[in-house]
């Protein structure tokens, strides 16, 4: 079952990057005003099978934390979009998908 970890503070970006040297981490950037974002979120929640201790998944509300969302994009050198799913390994974003391209099948291919 998917257990979101809220991403709400600037300091967490560096903490996620550091943690990703021990295990991969995921960031999901969600817009509460976007229907596509809600579809992508439901897809993740219904099919997520990773254990939290193996692959933590951080939830970032881009409406409430717009500046933080832009900082995440800058820190990991990705274009700022939402919805957006990022896979972080060794301090870098190694996979990124946005909008209806967010797919657990594609994510799994890039994870393993």
Short mmCIF file of N, CA and C in Angstrom, two decimals:
data_model
loop_
_atom_site.label_atom_id
_atom_site.label_comp_id
_atom_site.label_asym_id
_atom_site.label_seq_id
_atom_site.Cartn_x
_atom_site.Cartn_y
_atom_site.Cartn_z
N UNK A 1 0.84 -1.19 0.00
CA UNK A 1 0.00 0.00 0.00
C UNK A 1 0.88 1.25 0.00
N UNK A 2 0.49 2.21 -0.77
CA UNK A 2 1.26 3.44 -0.89
C UNK A 2 1.04 4.34 0.32
N UNK A 3 2.15 4.76 0.92
CA UNK A 3 2.10 5.68 2.06
C UNK A 3 2.89 6.92 1.67
N UNK A 4 2.18 8.00 1.43
CA UNK A 4 2.82 9.25 1.03
C UNK A 4 3.60 9.86 2.19
N UNK A 5 4.77 10.39 1.87
CA UNK A 5 5.54 11.21 2.80
C UNK A 5 5.45 12.63 2.27
N UNK A 6 4.98 13.54 3.06
CA UNK A 6 4.77 14.91 2.57
C UNK A 6 6.09 15.64 2.41
N UNK A 7 6.23 16.28 1.28
CA UNK A 7 7.38 17.13 0.98
C UNK A 7 6.90 18.57 1.08
N UNK A 8 7.32 19.25 2.15
CA UNK A 8 6.79 20.59 2.43
C UNK A 8 7.88 21.61 2.76
N UNK A 9 9.11 21.15 2.94
CA UNK A 9 10.19 22.04 3.39
C UNK A 9 11.38 21.97 2.43
N UNK A 10 12.03 23.10 2.22
CA UNK A 10 13.20 23.17 1.35
C UNK A 10 14.29 22.19 1.76
N UNK A 11 14.50 22.04 3.05
CA UNK A 11 15.58 21.17 3.55
C UNK A 11 15.38 19.72 3.12
N UNK A 12 14.15 19.34 2.90
CA UNK A 12 13.86 17.96 2.53
C UNK A 12 14.45 17.58 1.17
N UNK A 13 14.64 18.54 0.30
CA UNK A 13 15.19 18.23 -1.02
C UNK A 13 16.58 17.63 -0.88
N UNK A 14 17.43 18.28 -0.12
CA UNK A 14 18.79 17.75 0.11
C UNK A 14 18.75 16.44 0.90
N UNK A 15 17.79 16.31 1.81
CA UNK A 15 17.66 15.07 2.57
C UNK A 15 17.26 13.91 1.66
N UNK A 16 16.37 14.17 0.71
CA UNK A 16 15.98 13.13 -0.24
C UNK A 16 17.16 12.75 -1.12
N UNK A 17 17.90 13.75 -1.58
CA UNK A 17 19.10 13.48 -2.40
C UNK A 17 20.10 12.63 -1.62
N UNK A 18 20.31 12.96 -0.36
CA UNK A 18 21.23 12.18 0.48
C UNK A 18 20.73 10.76 0.70
N UNK A 19 19.45 10.62 1.00
CA UNK A 19 18.85 9.30 1.21
C UNK A 19 18.96 8.44 -0.04
N UNK A 20 18.87 9.08 -1.20
CA UNK A 20 18.90 8.33 -2.46
C UNK A 20 20.25 7.67 -2.74
N UNK A 21 21.26 7.99 -1.94
CA UNK A 21 22.54 7.29 -2.05
C UNK A 21 22.48 5.95 -1.32
N UNK A 22 21.50 5.79 -0.45
CA UNK A 22 21.30 4.54 0.28
C UNK A 22 20.23 3.67 -0.38
N UNK A 23 19.18 4.33 -0.90
CA UNK A 23 18.09 3.63 -1.58
C UNK A 23 17.39 4.63 -2.49
N UNK A 24 16.79 4.15 -3.56
CA UNK A 24 16.08 5.07 -4.45
C UNK A 24 14.92 5.75 -3.73
N UNK A 25 14.58 6.93 -4.19
CA UNK A 25 13.45 7.69 -3.66
C UNK A 25 12.61 8.18 -4.83
N UNK A 26 11.35 8.45 -4.56
CA UNK A 26 10.43 8.94 -5.57
C UNK A 26 9.75 10.20 -5.07
N UNK A 27 9.56 11.14 -5.99
CA UNK A 27 8.81 12.35 -5.69
C UNK A 27 7.64 12.42 -6.68
N UNK A 28 6.45 12.60 -6.15
CA UNK A 28 5.28 12.81 -7.00
C UNK A 28 4.79 14.24 -6.78
N UNK A 29 4.82 15.03 -7.84
CA UNK A 29 4.35 16.42 -7.79
C UNK A 29 2.90 16.45 -8.28
N UNK A 30 2.02 16.89 -7.41
CA UNK A 30 0.57 16.81 -7.66
C UNK A 30 -0.08 18.18 -7.60
N UNK A 31 -0.96 18.45 -8.57
CA UNK A 31 -1.77 19.65 -8.56
C UNK A 31 -3.20 19.27 -8.15
N UNK A 32 -3.65 19.83 -7.06
CA UNK A 32 -5.00 19.53 -6.58
C UNK A 32 -6.07 20.16 -7.45
N UNK A 33 -5.67 20.99 -8.42
CA UNK A 33 -6.63 21.65 -9.32
C UNK A 33 -6.67 21.02 -10.71
N UNK A 34 -5.96 19.93 -10.89
CA UNK A 34 -5.82 19.35 -12.23
C UNK A 34 -6.40 17.94 -12.28
N UNK A 35 -7.31 17.71 -13.21
CA UNK A 35 -7.91 16.39 -13.36
C UNK A 35 -6.89 15.35 -13.78
N UNK A 36 -5.95 15.70 -14.65
CA UNK A 36 -4.91 14.75 -15.06
C UNK A 36 -4.07 14.33 -13.87
N UNK A 37 -3.79 15.26 -12.99
CA UNK A 37 -3.01 14.96 -11.80
C UNK A 37 -3.76 13.97 -10.90
N UNK A 38 -5.06 14.14 -10.79
CA UNK A 38 -5.87 13.21 -9.98
C UNK A 38 -5.89 11.83 -10.60
N UNK A 39 -5.96 11.76 -11.92
CA UNK A 39 -5.92 10.45 -12.60
C UNK A 39 -4.58 9.77 -12.35
N UNK A 40 -3.50 10.50 -12.51
CA UNK A 40 -2.17 9.93 -12.30
C UNK A 40 -2.00 9.46 -10.86
N UNK A 41 -2.48 10.25 -9.92
CA UNK A 41 -2.37 9.90 -8.50
C UNK A 41 -3.15 8.62 -8.21
N UNK A 42 -4.36 8.51 -8.75
CA UNK A 42 -5.15 7.28 -8.54
C UNK A 42 -4.45 6.06 -9.13
N UNK A 43 -3.85 6.22 -10.30
CA UNK A 43 -3.11 5.11 -10.93
C UNK A 43 -1.97 4.65 -10.04
N UNK A 44 -1.25 5.60 -9.49
CA UNK A 44 -0.15 5.25 -8.59
C UNK A 44 -0.67 4.53 -7.35
N UNK A 45 -1.69 5.09 -6.75
CA UNK A 45 -2.22 4.53 -5.50
C UNK A 45 -2.81 3.14 -5.71
N UNK A 46 -3.42 2.89 -6.84
CA UNK A 46 -4.06 1.59 -7.05
C UNK A 46 -3.08 0.49 -7.42
N UNK A 47 -1.94 0.85 -7.98
CA UNK A 47 -1.01 -0.18 -8.43
C UNK A 47 0.33 -0.24 -7.72
N UNK A 48 0.56 0.64 -6.78
CA UNK A 48 1.85 0.72 -6.10
C UNK A 48 2.09 -0.55 -5.30
N UNK A 49 3.23 -1.18 -5.50
CA UNK A 49 3.52 -2.40 -4.77
C UNK A 49 4.85 -2.34 -4.02
N UNK A 50 5.56 -1.25 -4.15
CA UNK A 50 6.84 -1.10 -3.45
C UNK A 50 6.60 -0.88 -1.96
N UNK A 51 7.48 -1.41 -1.16
CA UNK A 51 7.42 -1.20 0.29
C UNK A 51 8.06 0.15 0.60
N UNK A 52 7.49 0.86 1.56
CA UNK A 52 7.97 2.19 1.94
C UNK A 52 9.45 2.17 2.31
N UNK A 53 9.88 1.13 3.01
CA UNK A 53 11.28 1.08 3.43
C UNK A 53 12.24 0.82 2.26
N UNK A 54 11.72 0.28 1.16
CA UNK A 54 12.54 0.03 -0.03
C UNK A 54 12.54 1.21 -0.99
N UNK A 55 11.41 1.90 -1.08
CA UNK A 55 11.27 3.01 -2.02
C UNK A 55 10.31 4.05 -1.43
N UNK A 56 10.84 4.99 -0.65
CA UNK A 56 9.97 6.03 -0.12
C UNK A 56 9.42 6.90 -1.25
N UNK A 57 8.16 7.30 -1.12
CA UNK A 57 7.54 8.17 -2.13
C UNK A 57 7.05 9.44 -1.45
N UNK A 58 7.58 10.55 -1.92
CA UNK A 58 7.27 11.86 -1.35
C UNK A 58 6.20 12.54 -2.21
N UNK A 59 5.25 13.15 -1.55
CA UNK A 59 4.12 13.83 -2.18
C UNK A 59 4.31 15.33 -2.03
N UNK A 60 4.30 16.04 -3.16
CA UNK A 60 4.45 17.48 -3.15
C UNK A 60 3.23 18.13 -3.78
N UNK A 61 2.48 18.88 -3.00
CA UNK A 61 1.32 19.63 -3.48
C UNK A 61 1.84 20.91 -4.13
N UNK A 62 1.80 20.96 -5.47
CA UNK A 62 2.40 22.10 -6.18
C UNK A 62 1.57 23.38 -6.05
N UNK A 63 0.32 23.27 -5.69
CA UNK A 63 -0.50 24.47 -5.48
C UNK A 63 -0.11 25.12 -4.15
N UNK A 64 0.01 24.31 -3.13
CA UNK A 64 0.35 24.81 -1.81
C UNK A 64 1.82 25.18 -1.69
N UNK A 65 2.67 24.49 -2.44
CA UNK A 65 4.13 24.68 -2.32
C UNK A 65 4.76 24.90 -3.70
N UNK A 66 4.27 25.90 -4.40
CA UNK A 66 4.73 26.18 -5.77
C UNK A 66 6.24 26.46 -5.83
N UNK A 67 6.73 27.30 -4.95
CA UNK A 67 8.15 27.64 -4.95
C UNK A 67 9.00 26.40 -4.67
N UNK A 68 8.56 25.56 -3.77
CA UNK A 68 9.28 24.33 -3.45
C UNK A 68 9.31 23.40 -4.66
N UNK A 69 8.20 23.33 -5.38
CA UNK A 69 8.14 22.50 -6.58
C UNK A 69 9.17 22.96 -7.62
N UNK A 70 9.29 24.27 -7.77
CA UNK A 70 10.29 24.82 -8.70
C UNK A 70 11.71 24.52 -8.21
N UNK A 71 11.92 24.54 -6.91
CA UNK A 71 13.24 24.22 -6.35
C UNK A 71 13.59 22.75 -6.59
N UNK A 72 12.60 21.86 -6.48
CA UNK A 72 12.83 20.45 -6.77
C UNK A 72 13.27 20.30 -8.23
N UNK A 73 12.56 20.97 -9.13
CA UNK A 73 12.91 20.90 -10.55
C UNK A 73 14.33 21.41 -10.79
N UNK A 74 14.67 22.50 -10.18
CA UNK A 74 16.01 23.06 -10.35
C UNK A 74 17.08 22.15 -9.75
N UNK A 75 16.84 21.67 -8.55
CA UNK A 75 17.82 20.82 -7.85
C UNK A 75 18.13 19.56 -8.65
N UNK A 76 17.07 18.94 -9.20
CA UNK A 76 17.26 17.67 -9.92
C UNK A 76 17.34 17.84 -11.44
N UNK A 77 17.43 19.08 -11.90
CA UNK A 77 17.61 19.40 -13.32
C UNK A 77 16.54 18.78 -14.22
N UNK A 78 15.30 19.00 -13.82
CA UNK A 78 14.17 18.56 -14.64
C UNK A 78 13.28 19.76 -14.90
N UNK A 79 12.49 19.68 -15.95
CA UNK A 79 11.54 20.72 -16.27
C UNK A 79 10.39 20.66 -15.25
N UNK A 80 9.95 21.81 -14.78
CA UNK A 80 8.87 21.88 -13.78
C UNK A 80 7.53 21.56 -14.44
N UNK A 81 6.91 20.44 -14.03
CA UNK A 81 5.60 20.06 -14.53
C UNK A 81 4.79 19.44 -13.39
N UNK A 82 3.50 19.33 -13.63
CA UNK A 82 2.65 18.58 -12.72
C UNK A 82 1.44 18.09 -13.51
N UNK A 83 1.04 16.88 -13.25
CA UNK A 83 1.69 15.95 -12.34
C UNK A 83 3.03 15.51 -12.91
N UNK A 84 3.88 15.08 -12.00
CA UNK A 84 5.21 14.64 -12.41
C UNK A 84 5.71 13.61 -11.40
N UNK A 85 6.33 12.56 -11.92
CA UNK A 85 6.90 11.50 -11.10
C UNK A 85 8.40 11.46 -11.35
N UNK A 86 9.17 11.55 -10.28
CA UNK A 86 10.62 11.55 -10.38
C UNK A 86 11.20 10.37 -9.61
N UNK A 87 12.16 9.70 -10.18
CA UNK A 87 12.91 8.65 -9.50
C UNK A 87 14.30 9.21 -9.23
N UNK A 88 14.69 9.21 -7.97
CA UNK A 88 15.96 9.80 -7.56
C UNK A 88 16.89 8.68 -7.09
N UNK A 89 18.07 8.63 -7.70
CA UNK A 89 19.12 7.66 -7.32
C UNK A 89 20.46 8.40 -7.27
N UNK A 90 21.23 8.09 -6.26
CA UNK A 90 22.56 8.67 -6.14
C UNK A 90 22.54 10.19 -6.28
N UNK A 91 21.48 10.81 -5.77
CA UNK A 91 21.38 12.26 -5.77
C UNK A 91 20.92 12.88 -7.07
N UNK A 92 20.56 12.06 -8.06
CA UNK A 92 20.15 12.57 -9.37
C UNK A 92 18.81 11.98 -9.78
N UNK A 93 18.10 12.72 -10.61
CA UNK A 93 16.86 12.21 -11.17
C UNK A 93 17.22 11.31 -12.35
N UNK A 94 16.89 10.02 -12.24
CA UNK A 94 17.24 9.06 -13.29
C UNK A 94 16.04 8.69 -14.16
N UNK A 95 14.86 9.11 -13.74
CA UNK A 95 13.64 8.87 -14.52
C UNK A 95 12.64 9.95 -14.18
N UNK A 96 11.95 10.44 -15.20
CA UNK A 96 10.95 11.48 -15.01
C UNK A 96 9.82 11.24 -16.00
N UNK A 97 8.60 11.35 -15.51
CA UNK A 97 7.42 11.27 -16.38
C UNK A 97 6.42 12.30 -15.90
N UNK A 98 5.65 12.82 -16.84
CA UNK A 98 4.65 13.81 -16.46
C UNK A 98 3.34 13.56 -17.19
N UNK A 99 2.30 14.18 -16.67
CA UNK A 99 0.95 14.11 -17.22
C UNK A 99 0.50 12.65 -17.39
N UNK A 100 -0.09 12.32 -18.51
CA UNK A 100 -0.60 10.95 -18.70
C UNK A 100 0.51 9.97 -19.09
N UNK A 101 1.75 10.45 -19.19
CA UNK A 101 2.88 9.54 -19.41
C UNK A 101 3.26 8.82 -18.13
N UNK A 102 2.70 9.25 -17.00
CA UNK A 102 2.99 8.59 -15.73
C UNK A 102 2.34 7.22 -15.76
N UNK A 103 3.18 6.20 -15.73
CA UNK A 103 2.72 4.82 -15.83
C UNK A 103 3.57 3.95 -14.91
N UNK A 104 2.91 3.13 -14.11
CA UNK A 104 3.67 2.23 -13.24
C UNK A 104 4.48 1.22 -14.05
N UNK A 105 3.96 0.79 -15.19
CA UNK A 105 4.71 -0.15 -16.03
C UNK A 105 6.02 0.48 -16.49
N UNK A 106 5.96 1.72 -16.97
CA UNK A 106 7.18 2.41 -17.41
C UNK A 106 8.11 2.68 -16.22
N UNK A 107 7.52 3.07 -15.10
CA UNK A 107 8.31 3.33 -13.92
C UNK A 107 9.08 2.07 -13.51
N UNK A 108 8.40 0.94 -13.49
CA UNK A 108 9.04 -0.33 -13.11
C UNK A 108 10.18 -0.68 -14.05
N UNK A 109 9.98 -0.46 -15.36
CA UNK A 109 11.06 -0.73 -16.34
C UNK A 109 12.30 0.09 -16.03
N UNK A 110 12.09 1.32 -15.60
CA UNK A 110 13.21 2.21 -15.30
C UNK A 110 13.76 2.00 -13.90
N UNK A 111 12.97 1.38 -13.05
CA UNK A 111 13.41 1.13 -11.67
C UNK A 111 14.37 -0.05 -11.60
N UNK A 112 14.02 -1.11 -12.32
CA UNK A 112 14.83 -2.34 -12.24
C UNK A 112 15.94 -2.39 -13.24
#
